Short mmCIF file of C-alpha atoms and ligand atoms in Angstrom, two decimals:
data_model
loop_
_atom_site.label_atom_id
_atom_site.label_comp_id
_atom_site.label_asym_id
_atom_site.label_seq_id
_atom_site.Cartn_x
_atom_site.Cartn_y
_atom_site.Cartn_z
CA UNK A 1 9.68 2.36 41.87
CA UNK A 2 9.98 3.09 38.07
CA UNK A 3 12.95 5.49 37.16
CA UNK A 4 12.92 7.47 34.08
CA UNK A 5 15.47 4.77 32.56
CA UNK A 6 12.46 1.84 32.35
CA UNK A 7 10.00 4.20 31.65
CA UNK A 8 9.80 2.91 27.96
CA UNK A 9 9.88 -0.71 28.78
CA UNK A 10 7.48 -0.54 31.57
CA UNK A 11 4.91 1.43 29.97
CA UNK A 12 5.61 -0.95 26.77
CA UNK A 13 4.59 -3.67 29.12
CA UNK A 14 1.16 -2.35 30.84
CA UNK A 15 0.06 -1.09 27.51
CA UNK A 16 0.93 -4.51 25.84
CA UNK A 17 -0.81 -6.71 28.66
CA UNK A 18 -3.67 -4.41 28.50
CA UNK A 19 -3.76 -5.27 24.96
CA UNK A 20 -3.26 -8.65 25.29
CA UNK A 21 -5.49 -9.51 28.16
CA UNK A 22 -8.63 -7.22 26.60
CA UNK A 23 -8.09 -5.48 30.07
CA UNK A 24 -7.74 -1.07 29.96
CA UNK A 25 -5.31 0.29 32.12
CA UNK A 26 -6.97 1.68 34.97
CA UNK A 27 -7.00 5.35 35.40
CA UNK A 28 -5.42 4.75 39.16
CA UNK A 29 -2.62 2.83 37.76
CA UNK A 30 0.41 5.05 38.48
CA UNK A 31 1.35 6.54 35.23
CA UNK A 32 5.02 7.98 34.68
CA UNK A 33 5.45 11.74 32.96
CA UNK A 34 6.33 10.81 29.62
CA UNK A 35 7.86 13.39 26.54
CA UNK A 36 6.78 12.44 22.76
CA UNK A 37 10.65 10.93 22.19
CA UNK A 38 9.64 8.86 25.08
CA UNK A 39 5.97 7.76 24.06
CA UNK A 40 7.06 6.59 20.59
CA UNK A 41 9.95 4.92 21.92
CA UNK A 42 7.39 2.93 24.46
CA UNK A 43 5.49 2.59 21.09
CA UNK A 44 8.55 0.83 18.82
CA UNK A 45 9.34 -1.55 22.59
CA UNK A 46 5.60 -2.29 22.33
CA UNK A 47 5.54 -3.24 18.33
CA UNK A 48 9.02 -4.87 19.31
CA UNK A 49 6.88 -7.38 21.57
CA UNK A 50 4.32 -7.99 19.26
CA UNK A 51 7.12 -8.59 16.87
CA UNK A 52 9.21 -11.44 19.23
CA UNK A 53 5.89 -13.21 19.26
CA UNK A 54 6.21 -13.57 15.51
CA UNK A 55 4.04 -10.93 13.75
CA UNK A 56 5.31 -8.57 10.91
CA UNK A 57 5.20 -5.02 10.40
CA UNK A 58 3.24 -3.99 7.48
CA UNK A 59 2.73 -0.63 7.35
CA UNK A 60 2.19 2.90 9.46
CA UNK A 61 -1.03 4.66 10.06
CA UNK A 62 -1.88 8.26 10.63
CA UNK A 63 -3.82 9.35 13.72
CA UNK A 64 -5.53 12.82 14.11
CA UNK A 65 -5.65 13.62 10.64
CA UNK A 66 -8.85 15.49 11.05
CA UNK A 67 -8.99 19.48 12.08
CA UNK A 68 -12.15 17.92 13.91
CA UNK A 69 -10.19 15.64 15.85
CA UNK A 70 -7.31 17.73 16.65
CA UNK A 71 -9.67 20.44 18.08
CA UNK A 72 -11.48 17.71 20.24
CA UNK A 73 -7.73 16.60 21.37
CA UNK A 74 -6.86 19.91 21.97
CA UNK A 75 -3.54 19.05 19.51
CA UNK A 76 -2.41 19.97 16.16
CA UNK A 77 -0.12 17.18 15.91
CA UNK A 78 -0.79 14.23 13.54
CA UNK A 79 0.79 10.98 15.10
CA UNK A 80 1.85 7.82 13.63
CA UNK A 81 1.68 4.54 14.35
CA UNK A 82 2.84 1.13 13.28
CA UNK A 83 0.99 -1.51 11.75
CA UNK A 84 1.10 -5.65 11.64
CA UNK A 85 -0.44 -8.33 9.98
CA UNK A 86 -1.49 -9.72 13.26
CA UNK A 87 -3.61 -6.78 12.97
CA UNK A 88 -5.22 -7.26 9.71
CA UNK A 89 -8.27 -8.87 8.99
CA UNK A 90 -9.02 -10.07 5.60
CA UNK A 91 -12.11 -7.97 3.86
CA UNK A 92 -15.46 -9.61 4.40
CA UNK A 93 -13.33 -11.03 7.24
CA UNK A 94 -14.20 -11.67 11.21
CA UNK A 95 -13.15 -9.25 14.11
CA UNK A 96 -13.24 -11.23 17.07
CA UNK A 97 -14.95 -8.49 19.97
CA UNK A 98 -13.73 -10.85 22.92
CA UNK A 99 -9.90 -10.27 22.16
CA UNK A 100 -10.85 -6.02 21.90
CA UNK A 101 -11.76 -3.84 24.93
CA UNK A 102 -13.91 -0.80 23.75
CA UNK A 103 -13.39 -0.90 19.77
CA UNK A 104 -14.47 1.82 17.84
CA UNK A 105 -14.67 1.61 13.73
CA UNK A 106 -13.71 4.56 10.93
CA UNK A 107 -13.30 4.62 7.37
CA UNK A 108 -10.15 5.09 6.04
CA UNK A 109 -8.02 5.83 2.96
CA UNK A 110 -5.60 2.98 3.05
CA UNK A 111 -2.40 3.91 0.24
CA UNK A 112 -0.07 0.84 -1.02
CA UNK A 113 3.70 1.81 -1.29
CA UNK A 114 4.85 -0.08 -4.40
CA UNK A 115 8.64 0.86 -3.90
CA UNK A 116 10.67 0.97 -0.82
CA UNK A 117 10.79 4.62 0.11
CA UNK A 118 13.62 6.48 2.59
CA UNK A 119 11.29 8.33 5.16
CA UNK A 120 15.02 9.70 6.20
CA UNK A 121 14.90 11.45 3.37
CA UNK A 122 13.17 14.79 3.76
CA UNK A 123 12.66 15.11 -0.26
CA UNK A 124 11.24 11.85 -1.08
CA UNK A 125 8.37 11.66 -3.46
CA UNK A 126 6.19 9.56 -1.33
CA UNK A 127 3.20 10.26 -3.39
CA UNK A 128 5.53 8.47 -6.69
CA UNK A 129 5.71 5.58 -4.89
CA UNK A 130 2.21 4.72 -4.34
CA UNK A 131 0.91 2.05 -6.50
CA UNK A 132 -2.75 1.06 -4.88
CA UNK A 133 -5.67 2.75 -3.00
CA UNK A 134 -8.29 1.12 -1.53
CA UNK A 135 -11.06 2.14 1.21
CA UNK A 136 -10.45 0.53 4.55
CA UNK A 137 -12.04 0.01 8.02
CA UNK A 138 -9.98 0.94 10.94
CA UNK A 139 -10.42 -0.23 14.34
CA UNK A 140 -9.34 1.37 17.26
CA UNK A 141 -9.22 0.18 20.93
CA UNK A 142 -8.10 2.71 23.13
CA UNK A 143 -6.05 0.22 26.03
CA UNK A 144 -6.75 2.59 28.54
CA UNK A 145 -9.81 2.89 30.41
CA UNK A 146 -12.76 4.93 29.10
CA UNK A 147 -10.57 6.27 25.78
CA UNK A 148 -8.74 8.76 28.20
CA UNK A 149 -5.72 10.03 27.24
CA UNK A 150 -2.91 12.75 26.87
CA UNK A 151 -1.00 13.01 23.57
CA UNK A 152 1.84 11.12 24.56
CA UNK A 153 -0.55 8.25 26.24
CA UNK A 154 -2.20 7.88 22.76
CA UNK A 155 1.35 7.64 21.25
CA UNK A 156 2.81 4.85 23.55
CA UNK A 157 -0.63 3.09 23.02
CA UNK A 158 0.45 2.76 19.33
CA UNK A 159 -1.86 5.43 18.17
CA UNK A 160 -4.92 3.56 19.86
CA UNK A 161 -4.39 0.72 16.89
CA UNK A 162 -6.13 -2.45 16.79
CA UNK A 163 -7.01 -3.74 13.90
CA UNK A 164 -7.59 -3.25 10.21
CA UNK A 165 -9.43 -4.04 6.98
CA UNK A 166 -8.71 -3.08 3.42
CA UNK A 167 -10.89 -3.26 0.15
CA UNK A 168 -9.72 -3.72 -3.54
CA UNK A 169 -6.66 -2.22 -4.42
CA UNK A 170 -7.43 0.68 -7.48
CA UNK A 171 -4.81 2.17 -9.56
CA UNK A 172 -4.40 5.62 -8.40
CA UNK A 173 -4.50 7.17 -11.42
CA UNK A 174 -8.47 5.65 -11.68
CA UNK A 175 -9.32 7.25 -8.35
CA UNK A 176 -10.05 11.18 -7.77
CA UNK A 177 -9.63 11.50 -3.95
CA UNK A 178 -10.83 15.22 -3.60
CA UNK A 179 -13.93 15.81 -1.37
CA UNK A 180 -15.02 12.27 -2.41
CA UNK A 181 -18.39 10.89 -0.14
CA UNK A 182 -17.08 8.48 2.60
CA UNK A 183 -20.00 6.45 4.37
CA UNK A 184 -19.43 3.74 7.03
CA UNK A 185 -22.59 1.46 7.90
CA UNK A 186 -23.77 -0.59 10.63
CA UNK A 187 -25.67 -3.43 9.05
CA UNK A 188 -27.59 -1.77 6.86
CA UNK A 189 -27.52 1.57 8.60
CA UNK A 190 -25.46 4.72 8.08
CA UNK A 191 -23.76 5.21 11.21
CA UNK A 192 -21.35 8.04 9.97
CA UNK A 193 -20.74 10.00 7.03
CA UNK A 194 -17.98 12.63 5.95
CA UNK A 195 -15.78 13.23 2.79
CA UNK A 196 -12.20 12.61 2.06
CA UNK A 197 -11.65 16.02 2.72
CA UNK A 198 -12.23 15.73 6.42
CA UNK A 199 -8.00 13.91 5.98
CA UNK A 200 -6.63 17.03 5.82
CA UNK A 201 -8.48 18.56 3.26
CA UNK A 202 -6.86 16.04 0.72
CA UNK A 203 -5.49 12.40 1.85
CA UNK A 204 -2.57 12.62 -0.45
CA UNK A 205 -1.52 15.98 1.93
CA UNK A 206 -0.58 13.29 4.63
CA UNK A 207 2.14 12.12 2.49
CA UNK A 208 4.96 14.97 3.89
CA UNK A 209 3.79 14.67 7.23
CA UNK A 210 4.28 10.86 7.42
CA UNK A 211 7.93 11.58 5.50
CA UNK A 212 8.55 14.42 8.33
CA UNK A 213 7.26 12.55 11.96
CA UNK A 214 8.27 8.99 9.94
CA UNK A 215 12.22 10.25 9.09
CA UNK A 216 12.79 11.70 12.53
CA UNK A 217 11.40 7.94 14.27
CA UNK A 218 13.72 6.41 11.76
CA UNK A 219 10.61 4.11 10.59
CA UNK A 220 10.44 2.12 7.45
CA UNK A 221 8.30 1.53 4.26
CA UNK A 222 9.67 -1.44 2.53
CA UNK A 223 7.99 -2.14 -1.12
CA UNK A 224 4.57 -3.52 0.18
CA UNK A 225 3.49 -1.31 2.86
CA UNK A 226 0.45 0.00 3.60
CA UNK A 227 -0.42 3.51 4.63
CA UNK A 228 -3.21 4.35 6.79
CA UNK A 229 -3.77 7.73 6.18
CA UNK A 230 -6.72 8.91 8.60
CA UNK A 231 -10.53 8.60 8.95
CA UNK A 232 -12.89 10.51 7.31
CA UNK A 233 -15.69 10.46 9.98
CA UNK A 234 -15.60 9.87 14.03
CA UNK A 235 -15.14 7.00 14.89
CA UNK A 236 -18.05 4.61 15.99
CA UNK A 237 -18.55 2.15 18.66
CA UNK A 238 -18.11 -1.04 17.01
CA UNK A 239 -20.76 -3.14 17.59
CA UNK A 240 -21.75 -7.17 16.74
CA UNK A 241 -22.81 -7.26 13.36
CA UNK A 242 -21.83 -6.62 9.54
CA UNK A 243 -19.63 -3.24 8.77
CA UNK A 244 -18.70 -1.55 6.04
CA UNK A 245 -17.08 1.63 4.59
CA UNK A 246 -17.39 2.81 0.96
CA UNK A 247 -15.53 5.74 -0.43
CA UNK A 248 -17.30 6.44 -3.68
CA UNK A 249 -15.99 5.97 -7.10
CA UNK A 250 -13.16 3.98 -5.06
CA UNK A 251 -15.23 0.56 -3.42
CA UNK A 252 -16.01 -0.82 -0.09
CA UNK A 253 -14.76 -2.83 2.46
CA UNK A 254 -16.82 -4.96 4.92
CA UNK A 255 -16.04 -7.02 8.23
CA UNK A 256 -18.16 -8.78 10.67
CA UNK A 257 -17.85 -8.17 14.22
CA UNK A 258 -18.77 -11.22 16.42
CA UNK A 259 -19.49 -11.36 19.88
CA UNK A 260 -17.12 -13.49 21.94
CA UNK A 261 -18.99 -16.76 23.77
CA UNK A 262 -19.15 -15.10 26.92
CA UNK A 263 -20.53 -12.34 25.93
CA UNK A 264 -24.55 -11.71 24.41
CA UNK A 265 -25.37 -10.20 21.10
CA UNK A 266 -26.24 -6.83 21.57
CA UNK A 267 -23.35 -5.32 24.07
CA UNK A 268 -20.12 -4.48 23.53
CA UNK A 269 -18.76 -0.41 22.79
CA UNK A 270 -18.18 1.66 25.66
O1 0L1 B 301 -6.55 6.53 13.94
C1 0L1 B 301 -6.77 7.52 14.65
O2 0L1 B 301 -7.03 8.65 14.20
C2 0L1 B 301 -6.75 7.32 16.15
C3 0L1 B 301 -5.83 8.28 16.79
C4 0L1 B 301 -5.82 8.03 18.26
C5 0L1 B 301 -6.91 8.73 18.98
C6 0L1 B 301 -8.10 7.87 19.23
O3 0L1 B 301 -7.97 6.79 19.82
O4 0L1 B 301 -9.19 8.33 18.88
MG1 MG B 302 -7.50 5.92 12.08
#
């Protein structure tokens, strides 16, 4: 029987072979009761895995960013999660649908923190320290079964993160990011569009929420990083094929989903 003392590790583990194994957690799995401290502390012993098997933390991303979202959730909580290159793909790059369970895509406003910043301190100027934006394409992969999920579920699951893509870097005094057109595409087809000002109303107003949920996790930026700061649309099942996600007046970003062997062109999603 699981006590409340391995909750963290034991929930780090199921979520992390789900993950690994392209496998969701089954909705009759017994589940322990778990409080936010304890979700994102299964979150960090989940990134900690990922880490011993030699990947690199990048960056955070935002989750629930969007009033739409929120109200769907039944939250008004943004949530954060951690990123790592083993995540990344490079733009124009692959995304390999065998190794991903249900993925879903959404454009994203993807910030590039030129100077180490102090999340622990509440009056950092994260928004001085941002040297790059770029449009990116996130992809999410719930790892448990049929994208169910409580708030603190989403937050062990590392903010349902899976894998991301980011376009051009711009210098962010070239780029207006208020109510700017966001479209993502499917081939040649518009499978979602929305504004920047679905993030919030403004992407940059992420900024003192990340400093706020980021300080109290005692998680890092080092010079480098990459923010994630939310999607501008739903998200969309991700399907074999060419995708893309332009933000206008700031560029697009493109990946190619391929089918693994075993599995025809043509399925995948939920
Ligand atoms: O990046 C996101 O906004 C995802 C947050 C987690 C909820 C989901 O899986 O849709
Ligand atoms: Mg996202």
């Amino acid at each position: 029987m699981t006590t409340q003392a391995d909750v963290v590790p034991h929930v780090a583990e199921l979520l992390d072979t789900a993950q690994q194994s392209a496998t969701p957690v089954s909705t009759a799995t017994p589940w322990p009761q778990l409080n936010l401290d304890e979700a994102y502390a299964s979150q960090t012993a989940l990134i900690a895995r990922r880490h011993a098997r030699g990947e690199h933390g990048v960056g955070l991303k935002l989750g629930f960013t969007s009033e739409a979202k929120m109200r769907q959730m039944g939250v008004d909580e943004v949530i954060v999660g951690q990123l790592t290159d083993g995540m990344q793909a490079a733009d124009g790059g692959l995304i390999d649908l065998g190794a991903l369970i249900h993925p879903r895509v959404e454009p994203e406003i993807a910030f590039l923190i030129g100077t180490a910043v102090d999340l622990a301190d509440p009056d950092v100027d994260l928004e001085a320290a941002i040297t790059g934006v770029a449009a990116g394409l996130e992809i999410i992969d719930s790892r448990y079964d049929g994208f169910r999920f409580d708030l603190p579920r989403v937050v062990a699951d590392n903010t349902s993160a899976a894998m991301f893509v980011l376009g051009p870097w711009r210098a962010p005094d070239e780029v207006d990011l208020d109510d700017i057109p966001v479209t993502l595409r499917a081939g040649d087809e518009v499978v979602a569009e929305g504004t920047t000002a679905a993030i919030l109303g403004h992407p940059l107003r992420t900024l003192p929420r990340l400093v706020a949920l980021g300080g109290r996790l005692g998680l890092r930026l080092p010079a480098g990083s990459v923010v994630l700061a939310g999607a501008a649309t739903e998200a969309v099942t991700l399907r074999p094929g060419p995708v893309s996600a332009t933000v206008a007046g700031l560029g697009t970003v493109h990946a190619v989903a391929v089918a693994d062997s075993a599995g025809p062109l043509g399925e995948g999603g939920d």
